[in-house]
PDB file of C-alpha atoms in Angstrom:
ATOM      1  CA  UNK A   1      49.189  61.010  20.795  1.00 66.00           C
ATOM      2  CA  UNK A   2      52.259  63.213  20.820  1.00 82.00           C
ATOM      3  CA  UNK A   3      55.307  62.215  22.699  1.00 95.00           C
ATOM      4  CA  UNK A   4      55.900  64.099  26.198  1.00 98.00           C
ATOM      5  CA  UNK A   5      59.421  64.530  28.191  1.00 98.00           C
ATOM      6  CA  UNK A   6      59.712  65.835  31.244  1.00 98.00           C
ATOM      7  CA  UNK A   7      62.614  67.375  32.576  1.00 98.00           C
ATOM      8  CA  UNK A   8      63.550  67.681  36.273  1.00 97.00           C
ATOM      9  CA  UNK A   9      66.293  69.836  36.484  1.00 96.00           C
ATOM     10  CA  UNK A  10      67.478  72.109  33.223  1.00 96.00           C
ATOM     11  CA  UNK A  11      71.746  72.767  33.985  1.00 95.00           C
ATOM     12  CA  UNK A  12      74.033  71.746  31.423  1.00 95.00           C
ATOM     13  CA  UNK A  13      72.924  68.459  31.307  1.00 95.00           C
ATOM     14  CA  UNK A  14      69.642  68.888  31.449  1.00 97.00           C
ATOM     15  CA  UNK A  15      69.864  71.494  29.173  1.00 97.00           C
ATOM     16  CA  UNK A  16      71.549  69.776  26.519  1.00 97.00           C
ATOM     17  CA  UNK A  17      69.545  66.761  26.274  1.00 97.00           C
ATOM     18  CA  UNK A  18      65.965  68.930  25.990  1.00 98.00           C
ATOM     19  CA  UNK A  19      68.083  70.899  22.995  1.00 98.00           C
ATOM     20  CA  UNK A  20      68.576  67.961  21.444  1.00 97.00           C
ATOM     21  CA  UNK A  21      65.492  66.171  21.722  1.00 97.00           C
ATOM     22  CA  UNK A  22      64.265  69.561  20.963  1.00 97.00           C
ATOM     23  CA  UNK A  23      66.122  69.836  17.732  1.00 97.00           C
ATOM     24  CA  UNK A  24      65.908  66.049  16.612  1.00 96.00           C
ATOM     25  CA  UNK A  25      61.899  65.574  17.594  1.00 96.00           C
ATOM     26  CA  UNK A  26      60.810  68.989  17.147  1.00 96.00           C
ATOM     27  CA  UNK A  27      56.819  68.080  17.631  1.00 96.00           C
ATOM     28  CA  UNK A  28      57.653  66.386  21.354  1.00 97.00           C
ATOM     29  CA  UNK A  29      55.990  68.148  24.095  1.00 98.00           C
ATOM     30  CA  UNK A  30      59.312  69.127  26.544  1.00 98.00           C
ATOM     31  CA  UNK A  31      58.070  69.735  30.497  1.00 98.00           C
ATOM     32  CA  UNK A  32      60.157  71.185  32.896  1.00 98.00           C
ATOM     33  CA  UNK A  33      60.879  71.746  36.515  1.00 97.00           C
ATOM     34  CA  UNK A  34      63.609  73.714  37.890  1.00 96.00           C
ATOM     35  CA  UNK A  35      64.737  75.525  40.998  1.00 94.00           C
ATOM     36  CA  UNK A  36      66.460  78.367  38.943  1.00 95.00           C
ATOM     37  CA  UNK A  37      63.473  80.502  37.449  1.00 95.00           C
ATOM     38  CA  UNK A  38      65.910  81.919  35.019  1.00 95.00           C
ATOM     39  CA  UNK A  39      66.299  78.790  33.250  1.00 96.00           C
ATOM     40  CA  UNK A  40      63.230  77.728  32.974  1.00 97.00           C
ATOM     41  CA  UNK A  41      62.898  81.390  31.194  1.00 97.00           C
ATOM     42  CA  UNK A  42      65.427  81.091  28.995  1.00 97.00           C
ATOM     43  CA  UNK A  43      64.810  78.151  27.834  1.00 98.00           C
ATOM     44  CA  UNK A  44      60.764  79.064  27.334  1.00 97.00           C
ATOM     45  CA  UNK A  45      62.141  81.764  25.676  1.00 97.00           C
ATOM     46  CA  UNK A  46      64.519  79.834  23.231  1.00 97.00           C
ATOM     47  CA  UNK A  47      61.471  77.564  22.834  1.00 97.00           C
ATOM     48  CA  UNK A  48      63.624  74.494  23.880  1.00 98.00           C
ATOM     49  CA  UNK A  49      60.471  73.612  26.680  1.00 98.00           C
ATOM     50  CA  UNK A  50      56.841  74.328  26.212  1.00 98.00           C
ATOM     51  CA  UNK A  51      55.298  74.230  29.864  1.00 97.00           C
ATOM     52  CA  UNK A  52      57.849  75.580  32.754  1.00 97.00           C
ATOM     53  CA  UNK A  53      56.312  74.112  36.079  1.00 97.00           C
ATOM     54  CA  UNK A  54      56.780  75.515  39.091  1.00 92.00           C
ATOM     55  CA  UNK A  55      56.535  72.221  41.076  1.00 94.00           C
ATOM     56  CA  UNK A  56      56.401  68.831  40.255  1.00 95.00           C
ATOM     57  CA  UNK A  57      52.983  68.586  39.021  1.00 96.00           C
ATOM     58  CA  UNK A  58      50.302  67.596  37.053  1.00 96.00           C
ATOM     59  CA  UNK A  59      52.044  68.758  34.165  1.00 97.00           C
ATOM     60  CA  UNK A  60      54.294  65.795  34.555  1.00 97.00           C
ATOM     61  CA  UNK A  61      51.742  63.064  33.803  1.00 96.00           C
ATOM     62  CA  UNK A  62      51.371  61.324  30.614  1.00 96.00           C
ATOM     63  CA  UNK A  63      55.301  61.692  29.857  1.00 98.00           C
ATOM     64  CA  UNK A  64      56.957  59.145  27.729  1.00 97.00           C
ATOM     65  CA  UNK A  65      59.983  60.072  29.363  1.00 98.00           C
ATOM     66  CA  UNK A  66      60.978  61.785  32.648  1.00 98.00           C
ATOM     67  CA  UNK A  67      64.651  62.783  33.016  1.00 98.00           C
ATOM     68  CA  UNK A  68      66.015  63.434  36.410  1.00 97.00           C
ATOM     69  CA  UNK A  69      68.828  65.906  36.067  1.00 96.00           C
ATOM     70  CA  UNK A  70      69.437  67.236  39.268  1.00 94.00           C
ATOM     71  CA  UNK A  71      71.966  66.654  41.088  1.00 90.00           C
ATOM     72  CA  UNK A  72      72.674  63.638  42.425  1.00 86.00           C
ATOM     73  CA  UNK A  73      71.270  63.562  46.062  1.00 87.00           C
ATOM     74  CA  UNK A  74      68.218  65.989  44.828  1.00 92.00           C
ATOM     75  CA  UNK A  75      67.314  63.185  42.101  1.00 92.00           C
ATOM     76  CA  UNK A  76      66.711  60.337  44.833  1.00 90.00           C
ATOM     77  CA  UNK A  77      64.867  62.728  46.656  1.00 89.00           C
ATOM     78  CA  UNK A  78      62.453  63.624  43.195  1.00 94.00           C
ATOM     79  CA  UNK A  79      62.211  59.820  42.921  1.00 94.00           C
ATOM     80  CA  UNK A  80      59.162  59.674  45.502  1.00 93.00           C
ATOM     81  CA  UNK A  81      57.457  62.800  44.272  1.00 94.00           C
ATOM     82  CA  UNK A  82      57.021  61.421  40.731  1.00 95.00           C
ATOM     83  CA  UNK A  83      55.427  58.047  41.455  1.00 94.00           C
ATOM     84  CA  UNK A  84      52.834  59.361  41.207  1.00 94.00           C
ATOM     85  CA  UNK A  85      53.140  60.852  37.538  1.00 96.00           C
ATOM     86  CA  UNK A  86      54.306  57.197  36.217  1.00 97.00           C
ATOM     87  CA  UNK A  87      52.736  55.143  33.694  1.00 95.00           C
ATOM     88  CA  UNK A  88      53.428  51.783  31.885  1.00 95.00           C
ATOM     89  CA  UNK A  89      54.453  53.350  28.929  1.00 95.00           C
ATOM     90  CA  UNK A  90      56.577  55.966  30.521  1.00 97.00           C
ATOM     91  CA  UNK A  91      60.709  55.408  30.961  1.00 98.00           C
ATOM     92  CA  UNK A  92      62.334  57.235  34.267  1.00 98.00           C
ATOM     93  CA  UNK A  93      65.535  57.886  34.069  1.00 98.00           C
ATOM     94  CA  UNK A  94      68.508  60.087  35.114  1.00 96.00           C
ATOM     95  CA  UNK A  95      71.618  61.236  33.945  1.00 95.00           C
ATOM     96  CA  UNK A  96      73.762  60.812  37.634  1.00 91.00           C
ATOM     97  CA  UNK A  97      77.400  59.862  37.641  1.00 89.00           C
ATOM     98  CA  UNK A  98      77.044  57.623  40.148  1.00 89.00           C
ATOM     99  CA  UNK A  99      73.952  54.828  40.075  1.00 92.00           C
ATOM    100  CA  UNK A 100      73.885  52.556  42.878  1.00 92.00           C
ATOM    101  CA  UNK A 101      72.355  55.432  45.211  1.00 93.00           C
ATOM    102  CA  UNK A 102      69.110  56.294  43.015  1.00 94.00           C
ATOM    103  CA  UNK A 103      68.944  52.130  41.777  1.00 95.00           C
ATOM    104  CA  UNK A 104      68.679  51.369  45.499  1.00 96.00           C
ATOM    105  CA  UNK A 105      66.152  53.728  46.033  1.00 95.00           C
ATOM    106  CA  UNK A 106      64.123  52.654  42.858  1.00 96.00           C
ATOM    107  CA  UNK A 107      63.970  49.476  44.376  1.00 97.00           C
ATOM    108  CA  UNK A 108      62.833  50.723  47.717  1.00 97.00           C
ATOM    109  CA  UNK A 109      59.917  52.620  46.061  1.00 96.00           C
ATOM    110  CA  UNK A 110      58.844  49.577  43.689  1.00 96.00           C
ATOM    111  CA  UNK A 111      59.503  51.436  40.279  1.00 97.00           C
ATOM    112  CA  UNK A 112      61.722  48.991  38.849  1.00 97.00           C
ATOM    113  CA  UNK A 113      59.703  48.803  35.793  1.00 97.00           C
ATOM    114  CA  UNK A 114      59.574  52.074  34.609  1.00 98.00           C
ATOM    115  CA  UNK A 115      63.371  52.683  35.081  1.00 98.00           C
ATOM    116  CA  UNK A 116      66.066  52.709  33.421  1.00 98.00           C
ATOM    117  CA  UNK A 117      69.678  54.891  34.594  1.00 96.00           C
ATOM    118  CA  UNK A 118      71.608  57.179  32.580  1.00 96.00           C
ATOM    119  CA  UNK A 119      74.746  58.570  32.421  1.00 94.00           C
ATOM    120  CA  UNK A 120      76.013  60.960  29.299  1.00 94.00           C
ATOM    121  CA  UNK A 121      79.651  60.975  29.519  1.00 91.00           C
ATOM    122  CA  UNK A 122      79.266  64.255  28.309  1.00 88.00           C
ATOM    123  CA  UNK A 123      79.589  67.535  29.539  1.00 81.00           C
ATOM    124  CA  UNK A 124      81.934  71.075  29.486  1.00 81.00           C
ATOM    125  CA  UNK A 125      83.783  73.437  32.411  1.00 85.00           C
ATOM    126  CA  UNK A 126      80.828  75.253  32.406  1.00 88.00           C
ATOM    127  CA  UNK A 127      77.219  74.786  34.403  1.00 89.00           C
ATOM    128  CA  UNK A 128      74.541  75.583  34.029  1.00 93.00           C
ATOM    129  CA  UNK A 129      71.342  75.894  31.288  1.00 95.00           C
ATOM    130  CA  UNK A 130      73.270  79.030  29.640  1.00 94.00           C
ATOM    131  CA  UNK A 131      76.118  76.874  28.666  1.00 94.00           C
ATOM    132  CA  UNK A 132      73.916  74.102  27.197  1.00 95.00           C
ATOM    133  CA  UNK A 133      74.491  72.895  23.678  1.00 95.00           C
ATOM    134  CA  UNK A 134      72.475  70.022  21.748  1.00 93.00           C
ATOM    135  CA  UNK A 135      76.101  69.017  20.762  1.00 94.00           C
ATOM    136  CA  UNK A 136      77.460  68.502  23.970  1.00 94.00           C
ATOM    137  CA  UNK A 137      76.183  64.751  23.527  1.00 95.00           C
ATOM    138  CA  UNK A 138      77.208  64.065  19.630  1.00 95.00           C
ATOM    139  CA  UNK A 139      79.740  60.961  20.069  1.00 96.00           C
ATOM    140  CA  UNK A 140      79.388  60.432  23.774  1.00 95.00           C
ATOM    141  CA  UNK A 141      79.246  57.437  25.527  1.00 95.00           C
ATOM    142  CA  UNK A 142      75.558  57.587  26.939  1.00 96.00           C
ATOM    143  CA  UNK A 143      75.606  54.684  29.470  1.00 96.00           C
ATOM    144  CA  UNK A 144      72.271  52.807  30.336  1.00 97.00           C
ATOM    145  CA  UNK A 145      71.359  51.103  33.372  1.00 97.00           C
ATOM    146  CA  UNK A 146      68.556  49.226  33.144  1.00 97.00           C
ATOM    147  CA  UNK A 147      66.595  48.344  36.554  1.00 96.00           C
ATOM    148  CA  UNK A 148      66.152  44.444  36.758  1.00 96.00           C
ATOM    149  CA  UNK A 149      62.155  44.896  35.916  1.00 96.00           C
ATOM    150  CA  UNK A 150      62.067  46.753  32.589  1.00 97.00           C
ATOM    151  CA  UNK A 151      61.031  46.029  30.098  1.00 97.00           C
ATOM    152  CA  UNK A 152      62.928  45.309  26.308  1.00 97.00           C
ATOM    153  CA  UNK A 153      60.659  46.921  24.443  1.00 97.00           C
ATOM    154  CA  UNK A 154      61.749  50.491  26.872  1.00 98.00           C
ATOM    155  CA  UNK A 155      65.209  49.492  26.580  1.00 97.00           C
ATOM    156  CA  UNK A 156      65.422  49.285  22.684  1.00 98.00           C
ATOM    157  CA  UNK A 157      63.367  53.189  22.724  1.00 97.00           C
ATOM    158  CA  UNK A 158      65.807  54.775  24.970  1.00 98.00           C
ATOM    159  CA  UNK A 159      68.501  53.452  23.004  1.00 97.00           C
ATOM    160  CA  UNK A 160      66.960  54.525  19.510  1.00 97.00           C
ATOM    161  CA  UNK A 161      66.268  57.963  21.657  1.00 97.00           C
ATOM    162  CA  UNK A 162      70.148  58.216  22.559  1.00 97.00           C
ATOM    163  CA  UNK A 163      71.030  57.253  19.271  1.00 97.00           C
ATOM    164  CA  UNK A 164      68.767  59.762  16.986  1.00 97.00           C
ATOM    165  CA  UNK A 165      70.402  62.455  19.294  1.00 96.00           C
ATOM    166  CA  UNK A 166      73.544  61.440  17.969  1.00 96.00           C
ATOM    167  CA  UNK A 167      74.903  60.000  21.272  1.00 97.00           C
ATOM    168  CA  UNK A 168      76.384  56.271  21.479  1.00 96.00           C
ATOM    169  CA  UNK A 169      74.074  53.803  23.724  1.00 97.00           C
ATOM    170  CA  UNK A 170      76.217  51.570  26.040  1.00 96.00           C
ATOM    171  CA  UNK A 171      74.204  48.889  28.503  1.00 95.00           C
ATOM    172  CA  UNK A 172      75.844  48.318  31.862  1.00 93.00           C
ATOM    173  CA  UNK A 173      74.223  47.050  35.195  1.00 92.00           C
ATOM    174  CA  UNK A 174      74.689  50.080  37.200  1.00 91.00           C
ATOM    175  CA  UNK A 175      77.225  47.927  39.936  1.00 91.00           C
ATOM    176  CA  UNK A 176      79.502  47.360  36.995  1.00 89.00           C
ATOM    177  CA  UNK A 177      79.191  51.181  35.763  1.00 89.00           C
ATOM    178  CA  UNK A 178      79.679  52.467  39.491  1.00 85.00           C
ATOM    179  CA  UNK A 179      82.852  49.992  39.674  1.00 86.00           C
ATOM    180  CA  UNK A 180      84.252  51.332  36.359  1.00 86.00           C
ATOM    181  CA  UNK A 181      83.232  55.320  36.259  1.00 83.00           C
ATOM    182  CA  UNK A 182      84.517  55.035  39.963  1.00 81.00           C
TER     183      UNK A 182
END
């Protein structure tokens, strides 16, 4: 079965990874939701995504991987709409500057196991999907941090996933990576 990402949010973050997975697994199936219509366009139009959703649907189940990159306060909010959409051998994940907030709330919602946080030190004075590069995240610190309940096995793929893109995988428990990146 082919690989499937979903993307929640398609800025310069958001953006950049999809690019890159885009470029680096070019057969993955790439999903994605986003407020700004124009994105979602563009990037249908640069074939970086295959399906633009509308909502946070259907077309979110089966993914390998779901990225949450919103911002902040939106992505604990998304948390509860994709429960739904999770399976075992899917990986949730973000790419927030701050982790404590959306860890908390994993807990609450008893997804532990199918997350693990992200945070690409990566990124450029401009927003937005239009100023997206798959380069933005060659030699960046990509930090993961891995919910208590995950497995290995998820934690080894993301890192091989962050490290085909060229990025460079760091583990911290998400206290320790507030502490520091605060």
């Amino acid at each position: 079965m082919k690989e499937k990402v979903g993307f929640i949010g398609l800025g310069l973050i958001g953006g950049s990874l999809a690019k890159a997975i885009r470029t680096y697994f070019p057969d993955y199936e790439i999903v994605a939701f986003d407020k700004n219509k124009e994105a979602l366009a563009l990037a249908t139009q640069e074939s970086v995504i295959d399906v633009a959703a509308t909502t946070i649907d259907d077309n979110f189940r089966n993914c390998s991987y779901i990225f949450l990159c919103a911002p902040v306060a939106f992505n604990v909010a998304y948390l509860k709409q994709l429960t739904e959409y999770l399976n075992d051998a899917c990986i949730l994940t973000d790419v927030g500057s701050v982790k404590t907030n959306i860890h908390e709330e994993v807990i609450k919602l008893g997804i532990e196991k199918y997350f693990i946080g992200g945070h690409p030190m990566a990124g450029s004075e401009k927003s937005g999907y239009a100023n997206s590069k798959a380069m933005i995240l060659e030699n960046a610190y990509f930090v993961l941090t891995p919910s208590k309940e995950v497995s290995q096995e998820k934690i080894d793929k993301y890192e091989q996933l962050v490290s085909t893109i060229h990025a460079l995988p760091i583990i911290l428990d998400y206290k320790e990576h507030d502490y520091i990146t605060g």
